[in-house]
mmCIF file of C-alpha atoms in Angstrom:
data_model
loop_
_atom_site.group_PDB
_atom_site.id
_atom_site.type_symbol
_atom_site.label_atom_id
_atom_site.label_comp_id
_atom_site.label_asym_id
_atom_site.label_seq_id
_atom_site.Cartn_x
_atom_site.Cartn_y
_atom_site.Cartn_z
ATOM 1 C CA MET A 1 -9.361 15.124 -7.981
ATOM 2 C CA VAL A 2 -7.987 11.572 -8.086
ATOM 3 C CA ILE A 3 -5.297 10.673 -5.526
ATOM 4 C CA ASP A 4 -3.600 7.279 -5.468
ATOM 5 C CA ILE A 5 -2.636 6.682 -1.839
ATOM 6 C CA HIS A 6 -0.690 3.479 -2.515
ATOM 7 C CA THR A 7 2.106 3.317 -5.102
ATOM 8 C CA HIS A 8 5.694 2.119 -5.223
ATOM 9 C CA ILE A 9 8.855 3.115 -7.036
ATOM 10 C CA PHE A 10 11.512 0.467 -7.587
ATOM 11 C CA GLY A 11 15.112 0.902 -8.638
ATOM 12 C CA LYS A 12 17.596 -1.921 -9.017
ATOM 13 C CA GLY A 13 18.880 -2.941 -5.606
ATOM 14 C CA TRP A 14 16.156 -1.062 -3.704
ATOM 15 C CA LEU A 15 14.549 -4.308 -2.486
ATOM 16 C CA PRO A 16 15.942 -7.757 -1.689
ATOM 17 C CA LYS A 17 15.840 -10.125 -4.654
ATOM 18 C CA GLU A 18 13.853 -12.572 -2.522
ATOM 19 C CA PHE A 19 10.843 -10.251 -2.839
ATOM 20 C CA PHE A 20 10.774 -10.529 -6.634
ATOM 21 C CA TYR A 21 11.566 -14.244 -6.622
ATOM 22 C CA GLY A 22 8.529 -14.758 -4.390
ATOM 23 C CA ILE A 23 6.285 -13.009 -6.921
ATOM 24 C CA ALA A 24 7.926 -15.064 -9.667
ATOM 25 C CA ARG A 25 6.672 -18.291 -8.062
ATOM 26 C CA PHE A 26 3.133 -17.438 -9.154
ATOM 27 C CA ILE A 27 4.255 -16.741 -12.710
ATOM 28 C CA THR A 28 6.373 -19.894 -13.066
ATOM 29 C CA TYR A 29 3.465 -21.908 -11.644
ATOM 30 C CA ASP A 30 1.192 -20.635 -14.406
ATOM 31 C CA PHE A 31 3.947 -21.055 -16.996
ATOM 32 C CA ALA A 32 4.403 -24.712 -15.993
ATOM 33 C CA LYS A 33 0.703 -25.391 -16.625
ATOM 34 C CA GLN A 34 1.285 -24.073 -20.153
ATOM 35 C CA GLY A 35 4.359 -26.249 -20.649
ATOM 36 C CA ILE A 36 6.788 -23.326 -20.229
ATOM 37 C CA GLN A 37 9.699 -24.107 -17.949
ATOM 38 C CA GLN A 38 11.492 -21.182 -16.293
ATOM 39 C CA THR A 39 13.094 -20.837 -12.880
ATOM 40 C CA ASN A 40 11.914 -18.417 -10.216
ATOM 41 C CA GLU A 41 15.266 -16.673 -10.497
ATOM 42 C CA GLU A 42 14.946 -16.189 -14.261
ATOM 43 C CA VAL A 43 11.446 -14.769 -13.986
ATOM 44 C CA GLY A 44 12.329 -12.741 -10.883
ATOM 45 C CA ASP A 45 15.284 -11.123 -12.608
ATOM 46 C CA GLY A 46 12.945 -10.216 -15.457
ATOM 47 C CA LEU A 47 10.559 -8.603 -12.972
ATOM 48 C CA ILE A 48 13.413 -6.579 -11.504
ATOM 49 C CA ASP A 49 14.259 -5.258 -14.960
ATOM 50 C CA ALA A 50 10.612 -4.569 -15.855
ATOM 51 C CA SER A 51 9.853 -2.652 -12.653
ATOM 52 C CA ASP A 52 13.010 -0.512 -12.726
ATOM 53 C CA ASP A 53 11.726 3.075 -12.530
ATOM 54 C CA PRO A 54 14.034 5.031 -10.184
ATOM 55 C CA GLY A 55 13.081 8.397 -11.656
ATOM 56 C CA ALA A 56 9.320 7.679 -11.560
ATOM 57 C CA GLU A 57 8.970 8.335 -15.297
ATOM 58 C CA SER A 58 6.744 5.291 -15.819
ATOM 59 C CA LEU A 59 4.615 6.136 -12.796
ATOM 60 C CA LEU A 60 4.137 9.746 -13.862
ATOM 61 C CA SER A 61 3.196 8.655 -17.390
ATOM 62 C CA GLU A 62 0.741 6.137 -15.951
ATOM 63 C CA MET A 63 -0.767 8.841 -13.743
ATOM 64 C CA GLU A 64 -1.210 11.099 -16.770
ATOM 65 C CA ASP A 65 -2.994 8.358 -18.706
ATOM 66 C CA ALA A 66 -5.279 7.552 -15.760
ATOM 67 C CA GLY A 67 -6.078 11.132 -14.758
ATOM 68 C CA ILE A 68 -4.427 10.691 -11.346
ATOM 69 C CA GLU A 69 -3.303 14.072 -10.039
ATOM 70 C CA MET A 70 -1.197 12.886 -7.091
ATOM 71 C CA SER A 71 0.335 9.634 -5.869
ATOM 72 C CA VAL A 72 1.781 8.600 -2.519
ATOM 73 C CA LEU A 73 5.136 6.792 -2.765
ATOM 74 C CA LEU A 74 5.645 3.988 -0.247
ATOM 75 C CA PRO A 75 9.185 2.666 0.323
ATOM 76 C CA VAL A 76 9.251 -0.897 1.672
ATOM 77 C CA ASP A 77 11.827 -1.788 4.338
ATOM 78 C CA MET A 78 12.713 -5.497 4.198
ATOM 79 C CA GLU A 79 16.424 -5.047 4.751
ATOM 80 C CA ILE A 80 16.448 -6.586 8.240
ATOM 81 C CA ALA A 81 14.461 -9.639 7.177
ATOM 82 C CA PHE A 82 16.592 -10.213 4.072
ATOM 83 C CA PRO A 83 20.116 -8.828 4.511
ATOM 84 C CA GLY A 84 22.240 -8.054 1.508
ATOM 85 C CA GLN A 85 20.086 -5.413 -0.186
ATOM 86 C CA GLU A 86 22.336 -3.571 -2.636
ATOM 87 C CA VAL A 87 21.114 -0.047 -1.831
ATOM 88 C CA SER A 88 20.719 0.833 1.846
ATOM 89 C CA MET A 89 17.217 1.552 3.103
ATOM 90 C CA ASP A 90 18.339 4.977 4.279
ATOM 91 C CA GLU A 91 19.343 5.805 0.707
ATOM 92 C CA VAL A 92 16.087 4.359 -0.661
ATOM 93 C CA ASN A 93 14.117 6.666 1.620
ATOM 94 C CA ARG A 94 16.267 9.617 0.578
ATOM 95 C CA LEU A 95 15.624 8.903 -3.089
ATOM 96 C CA HIS A 96 11.865 8.760 -2.483
ATOM 97 C CA ALA A 97 11.960 12.072 -0.639
ATOM 98 C CA GLU A 98 14.009 13.568 -3.470
ATOM 99 C CA LEU A 99 11.373 12.505 -6.016
ATOM 100 C CA SER A 100 8.632 14.189 -3.998
ATOM 101 C CA ARG A 101 10.662 17.401 -3.852
ATOM 102 C CA LYS A 102 11.281 17.221 -7.595
ATOM 103 C CA HIS A 103 7.551 16.708 -8.330
ATOM 104 C CA PRO A 104 5.790 18.424 -5.406
ATOM 105 C CA GLN A 105 2.471 18.734 -7.242
ATOM 106 C CA ARG A 106 2.405 15.065 -8.245
ATOM 107 C CA LEU A 107 4.250 12.903 -5.703
ATOM 108 C CA ILE A 108 4.129 12.615 -1.900
ATOM 109 C CA ALA A 109 6.701 10.459 -0.115
ATOM 110 C CA PHE A 110 6.125 8.387 2.999
ATOM 111 C CA ALA A 111 9.003 6.794 4.928
ATOM 112 C CA GLY A 112 9.544 3.028 4.953
ATOM 113 C CA ILE A 113 11.040 1.916 8.285
ATOM 114 C CA ASP A 114 11.275 -1.466 9.967
ATOM 115 C CA PRO A 115 10.441 -0.640 13.612
ATOM 116 C CA ARG A 116 12.983 -3.199 14.818
ATOM 117 C CA ARG A 117 15.795 -0.870 13.786
ATOM 118 C CA LYS A 118 17.508 0.441 16.913
ATOM 119 C CA ASN A 119 17.433 3.983 15.543
ATOM 120 C CA ALA A 120 13.949 3.764 13.973
ATOM 121 C CA VAL A 121 12.564 6.854 15.724
ATOM 122 C CA ASP A 122 15.662 8.940 14.936
ATOM 123 C CA LEU A 123 15.393 7.935 11.292
ATOM 124 C CA PHE A 124 11.718 8.870 11.225
ATOM 125 C CA LYS A 125 12.510 12.281 12.723
ATOM 126 C CA LYS A 126 15.166 12.877 10.069
ATOM 127 C CA TYR A 127 12.884 11.828 7.236
ATOM 128 C CA VAL A 128 10.011 14.022 8.404
ATOM 129 C CA GLN A 129 11.864 17.081 9.710
ATOM 130 C CA ASP A 130 14.788 17.196 7.275
ATOM 131 C CA TRP A 131 13.520 15.446 4.175
ATOM 132 C CA GLY A 132 9.849 16.395 4.278
ATOM 133 C CA VAL A 133 8.169 12.986 4.098
ATOM 134 C CA ARG A 134 4.467 13.051 4.943
ATOM 135 C CA GLY A 135 3.737 9.656 6.480
ATOM 136 C CA LEU A 136 5.013 6.235 7.543
ATOM 137 C CA LYS A 137 4.799 2.885 5.742
ATOM 138 C CA LEU A 138 5.092 -0.399 7.676
ATOM 139 C CA HIS A 139 5.227 -3.886 6.176
ATOM 140 C CA PRO A 140 4.659 -6.355 9.031
ATOM 141 C CA THR A 141 5.050 -9.438 6.826
ATOM 142 C CA ALA A 142 8.805 -8.866 7.059
ATOM 143 C CA GLY A 143 8.575 -10.291 10.575
ATOM 144 C CA PHE A 144 6.696 -8.197 13.143
ATOM 145 C CA TYR A 145 3.118 -7.596 14.255
ATOM 146 C CA PRO A 146 1.769 -4.033 13.834
ATOM 147 C CA ASN A 147 0.712 -4.079 17.517
ATOM 148 C CA GLN A 148 4.088 -5.353 18.721
ATOM 149 C CA LYS A 149 5.647 -3.150 21.404
ATOM 150 C CA GLU A 150 8.727 -2.490 19.248
ATOM 151 C CA VAL A 151 6.414 -0.687 16.817
ATOM 152 C CA TYR A 152 4.910 1.645 19.402
ATOM 153 C CA PRO A 153 7.722 4.250 19.626
ATOM 154 C CA LEU A 154 7.241 4.974 15.914
ATOM 155 C CA LEU A 155 3.472 5.117 16.286
ATOM 156 C CA GLU A 156 3.780 7.411 19.293
ATOM 157 C CA LYS A 157 5.869 9.840 17.249
ATOM 158 C CA ALA A 158 3.462 9.623 14.297
ATOM 159 C CA SER A 159 0.546 10.268 16.667
ATOM 160 C CA GLU A 160 2.338 13.283 18.142
ATOM 161 C CA TRP A 161 2.844 14.732 14.662
ATOM 162 C CA LYS A 162 -0.600 13.583 13.415
ATOM 163 C CA THR A 163 1.245 11.823 10.605
ATOM 164 C CA PRO A 164 -0.725 9.057 8.835
ATOM 165 C CA VAL A 165 0.621 5.508 8.972
ATOM 166 C CA LEU A 166 -0.089 3.033 6.172
ATOM 167 C CA ILE A 167 0.327 -0.631 7.124
ATOM 168 C CA HIS A 168 0.116 -3.682 4.891
ATOM 169 C CA SER A 169 -2.780 -5.984 5.696
ATOM 170 C CA GLY A 170 -3.742 -9.324 4.223
ATOM 171 C CA SER A 171 -1.718 -12.114 2.677
ATOM 172 C CA MET A 172 1.713 -11.938 1.050
ATOM 173 C CA MET A 173 3.723 -14.355 -1.058
ATOM 174 C CA VAL A 174 6.780 -16.375 -0.020
ATOM 175 C CA PRO A 175 9.156 -15.570 1.683
ATOM 176 C CA LEU A 176 6.976 -13.071 3.602
ATOM 177 C CA ARG A 177 4.664 -14.233 6.399
ATOM 178 C CA SER A 178 0.966 -13.408 6.304
ATOM 179 C CA LYS A 179 0.336 -14.182 9.983
ATOM 180 C CA TYR A 180 1.756 -10.782 10.941
ATOM 181 C CA SER A 181 -0.651 -8.722 8.846
ATOM 182 C CA GLN A 182 -4.129 -9.971 9.696
ATOM 183 C CA ALA A 183 -6.899 -7.479 10.374
ATOM 184 C CA ILE A 184 -7.383 -8.331 14.038
ATOM 185 C CA HIS A 185 -3.932 -6.910 14.901
ATOM 186 C CA PHE A 186 -5.189 -3.454 13.898
ATOM 187 C CA ASP A 187 -7.688 -3.493 16.754
ATOM 188 C CA ASP A 188 -5.000 -2.661 19.329
ATOM 189 C CA LEU A 189 -3.932 0.343 17.238
ATOM 190 C CA GLY A 190 -7.436 1.687 17.547
ATOM 191 C CA VAL A 191 -7.339 1.302 21.337
ATOM 192 C CA ASP A 192 -3.798 2.525 21.988
ATOM 193 C CA PHE A 193 -3.632 5.302 19.329
ATOM 194 C CA PRO A 194 -7.240 6.434 18.835
ATOM 195 C CA ASP A 195 -6.251 9.756 17.235
ATOM 196 C CA LEU A 196 -3.643 8.340 14.839
ATOM 197 C CA PRO A 197 -4.832 7.839 11.219
ATOM 198 C CA VAL A 198 -3.915 4.219 10.423
ATOM 199 C CA ILE A 199 -4.565 3.088 6.850
ATOM 200 C CA ALA A 200 -4.931 -0.653 6.350
ATOM 201 C CA ALA A 201 -3.442 -1.273 2.923
ATOM 202 C CA HIS A 202 -5.595 -3.580 0.789
ATOM 203 C CA SER A 203 -8.436 -3.368 3.347
ATOM 204 C CA GLY A 204 -7.458 -6.664 4.930
ATOM 205 C CA GLY A 205 -6.989 -8.474 1.635
ATOM 206 C CA ILE A 206 -9.312 -10.385 -0.662
ATOM 207 C CA PHE A 207 -10.532 -12.763 2.036
ATOM 208 C CA GLY A 208 -9.811 -10.688 5.138
ATOM 209 C CA TYR A 209 -11.830 -7.586 4.400
ATOM 210 C CA GLN A 210 -14.824 -8.648 6.480
ATOM 211 C CA GLN A 211 -12.691 -8.872 9.606
ATOM 212 C CA MET A 212 -11.250 -5.455 8.765
ATOM 213 C CA ILE A 213 -14.784 -4.079 8.533
ATOM 214 C CA SER A 214 -15.460 -5.579 11.964
ATOM 215 C CA VAL A 215 -12.432 -3.749 13.398
ATOM 216 C CA MET A 216 -13.320 -0.489 11.683
ATOM 217 C CA THR A 217 -16.879 -0.420 12.998
ATOM 218 C CA THR A 218 -15.550 0.154 16.532
ATOM 219 C CA LYS A 219 -12.105 1.714 15.953
ATOM 220 C CA LEU A 220 -12.728 4.977 14.138
ATOM 221 C CA ASN A 221 -9.084 5.844 13.431
ATOM 222 C CA ILE A 222 -8.607 2.725 11.278
ATOM 223 C CA LEU A 223 -8.957 3.551 7.585
ATOM 224 C CA ALA A 224 -8.553 1.359 4.498
ATOM 225 C CA ASP A 225 -7.349 1.565 0.910
ATOM 226 C CA ILE A 226 -8.594 -0.606 -1.943
ATOM 227 C CA SER A 227 -5.246 -1.234 -3.651
ATOM 228 C CA ALA A 228 -4.934 -4.799 -5.008
ATOM 229 C CA TRP A 229 -8.726 -5.026 -5.270
ATOM 230 C CA GLN A 230 -8.218 -5.032 -9.029
ATOM 231 C CA LEU A 231 -7.936 -8.826 -8.706
ATOM 232 C CA ILE A 232 -11.301 -9.094 -6.959
ATOM 233 C CA ALA A 233 -12.899 -6.846 -9.582
ATOM 234 C CA LEU A 234 -11.499 -8.942 -12.433
ATOM 235 C CA LYS A 235 -12.285 -12.365 -10.975
ATOM 236 C CA ASN A 236 -15.634 -11.607 -9.350
ATOM 237 C CA TYR A 237 -17.096 -8.180 -10.068
ATOM 238 C CA PRO A 238 -20.225 -8.668 -7.916
ATOM 239 C CA MET A 239 -17.989 -9.636 -4.963
ATOM 240 C CA PHE A 240 -15.942 -6.475 -5.515
ATOM 241 C CA CYS A 241 -19.061 -4.302 -5.549
ATOM 242 C CA ARG A 242 -20.510 -6.070 -2.511
ATOM 243 C CA GLY A 243 -17.263 -5.704 -0.536
ATOM 244 C CA LEU A 244 -16.886 -2.009 -1.294
ATOM 245 C CA ARG A 245 -20.557 -1.386 -0.490
ATOM 246 C CA ASP A 246 -20.152 -3.199 2.840
ATOM 247 C CA PHE A 247 -17.172 -1.003 3.736
ATOM 248 C CA MET A 248 -19.169 2.111 2.973
ATOM 249 C CA ASP A 249 -22.253 0.932 4.846
ATOM 250 C CA PHE A 250 -20.504 -0.217 8.018
ATOM 251 C CA ALA A 251 -17.336 1.931 8.160
ATOM 252 C CA GLY A 252 -18.380 4.951 6.090
ATOM 253 C CA CYS A 253 -17.259 6.050 2.644
ATOM 254 C CA GLU A 254 -15.176 8.824 4.259
ATOM 255 C CA ARG A 255 -12.734 6.188 5.555
ATOM 256 C CA ILE A 256 -12.023 4.413 2.252
ATOM 257 C CA TYR A 257 -9.176 5.459 -0.065
ATOM 258 C CA PHE A 258 -8.338 4.740 -3.677
ATOM 259 C CA GLY A 259 -5.057 2.929 -4.265
ATOM 260 C CA SER A 260 -3.449 0.961 -7.074
ATOM 261 C CA ASP A 261 -0.325 -0.686 -5.565
ATOM 262 C CA SER A 262 1.332 0.300 -8.830
ATOM 263 C CA PRO A 263 3.340 -1.190 -10.512
ATOM 264 C CA SER A 264 2.231 -4.544 -9.074
ATOM 265 C CA PHE A 265 -0.994 -4.919 -11.060
ATOM 266 C CA ARG A 266 -0.161 -3.244 -14.354
ATOM 267 C CA SER A 267 -0.121 -6.602 -16.144
ATOM 268 C CA PHE A 268 -3.676 -7.325 -14.941
ATOM 269 C CA MET A 269 -5.323 -3.919 -15.314
ATOM 270 C CA SER A 270 -4.045 -0.492 -16.270
ATOM 271 C CA ASN A 271 -4.523 2.303 -13.767
ATOM 272 C CA ALA A 272 -6.612 4.107 -16.370
ATOM 273 C CA ASP A 273 -9.022 1.158 -16.420
ATOM 274 C CA TRP A 274 -8.952 0.863 -12.610
ATOM 275 C CA VAL A 275 -9.845 4.528 -12.129
ATOM 276 C CA GLN A 276 -12.552 4.293 -14.774
ATOM 277 C CA MET A 277 -14.034 1.204 -13.146
ATOM 278 C CA ILE A 278 -14.400 3.087 -9.863
ATOM 279 C CA LYS A 279 -15.849 6.145 -11.605
ATOM 280 C CA ASP A 280 -18.411 3.933 -13.357
ATOM 281 C CA LEU A 281 -19.752 2.346 -10.152
ATOM 282 C CA PRO A 282 -22.746 4.714 -9.812
ATOM 283 C CA HIS A 283 -23.905 3.530 -13.253
ATOM 284 C CA LYS A 284 -22.461 0.023 -13.673
ATOM 285 C CA ALA A 285 -22.487 -1.639 -10.257
ATOM 286 C CA ALA A 286 -23.543 -5.273 -9.956
ATOM 287 C CA ASP A 287 -27.260 -5.979 -9.719
ATOM 288 C CA GLY A 288 -28.814 -4.949 -6.427
ATOM 289 C CA ILE A 289 -25.882 -2.738 -5.388
ATOM 290 C CA SER A 290 -25.750 1.034 -5.772
ATOM 291 C CA PHE A 291 -23.230 3.819 -5.220
ATOM 292 C CA LYS A 292 -23.665 7.580 -5.091
ATOM 293 C CA GLU A 293 -21.485 9.966 -7.081
ATOM 294 C CA GLU A 294 -20.431 11.750 -3.882
ATOM 295 C CA GLU A 295 -19.291 8.466 -2.316
ATOM 296 C CA ILE A 296 -17.110 7.636 -5.288
ATOM 297 C CA SER A 297 -15.696 11.154 -5.405
ATOM 298 C CA ALA A 298 -14.694 10.827 -1.746
ATOM 299 C CA VAL A 299 -12.974 7.483 -2.303
ATOM 300 C CA LEU A 300 -11.144 8.575 -5.453
ATOM 301 C CA GLY A 301 -9.584 11.648 -3.883
ATOM 302 C CA GLY A 302 -11.708 13.677 -1.516
ATOM 303 C CA ASN A 303 -10.760 11.645 1.539
ATOM 304 C CA ALA A 304 -7.041 11.656 0.737
ATOM 305 C CA LYS A 305 -7.124 15.392 0.065
ATOM 306 C CA LYS A 306 -8.368 15.971 3.615
ATOM 307 C CA LEU A 307 -6.051 13.433 5.247
ATOM 308 C CA LEU A 308 -2.925 14.736 3.510
ATOM 309 C CA LYS A 309 -4.004 18.389 3.800
ATOM 310 C CA ILE A 310 -3.674 19.005 0.069
#
């Protein structure tokens, strides 16, 4: 069973435009080197149109092609950091929950909540108890540290319910701030919430994964997903294999989860190719590195099946 623990659904107005314009900076930078002149706004607006999938039709089709049985939907709350979002975050969360109810065998919704909201805990209660969401998504780069005291009431409630929390880790583009999402901040969550499953999205990032491994060796409730590692695999396959092997050796394969961050990396690698690359590791790993079939099976879905009680 393949379970993607890190996906997103975007509809128009579900995120601030600044988010897409930040991604567009990378594209316009590459365009300029090719003599193509476009503004961040022009490219960003194109990204908004291309990622519009409010009914999850594109995601479900992608899952079918890749052999992914279930995906976790992660709403992203940046409304406080960038006011003026067209669709309220409460409505965005409701729409995610509605999709999971419509496709209960394929989609699982988490809640996206900025912990600085005055009613954050009440919202979380509503989303879990009334709407049936199965976890919490935090994106610290919007302006808070994951170990900040304002975050703790949400984490206390998640710990009480034994509800997993997935938190972005690693770098993010402008206008988001990477200082808030470095691996070392997860250490406090291991001390203060030792029984709470905390998933570090992206495993600390391309250049932060070693520090995340360091945290995970002593804080057993900290887990990690490998979403966005498509870029490492494409640019430096031996580095990808070495990093994943290090996670398994020092943290344990039972604490690593498959993720795609779809739709963010579709233009680089299809999910079908990403899943196949992971499946092929026992036979096609870089020289001097080996993986067992049972380790890969755990990462691709076995671990998530246990965590999410599927």
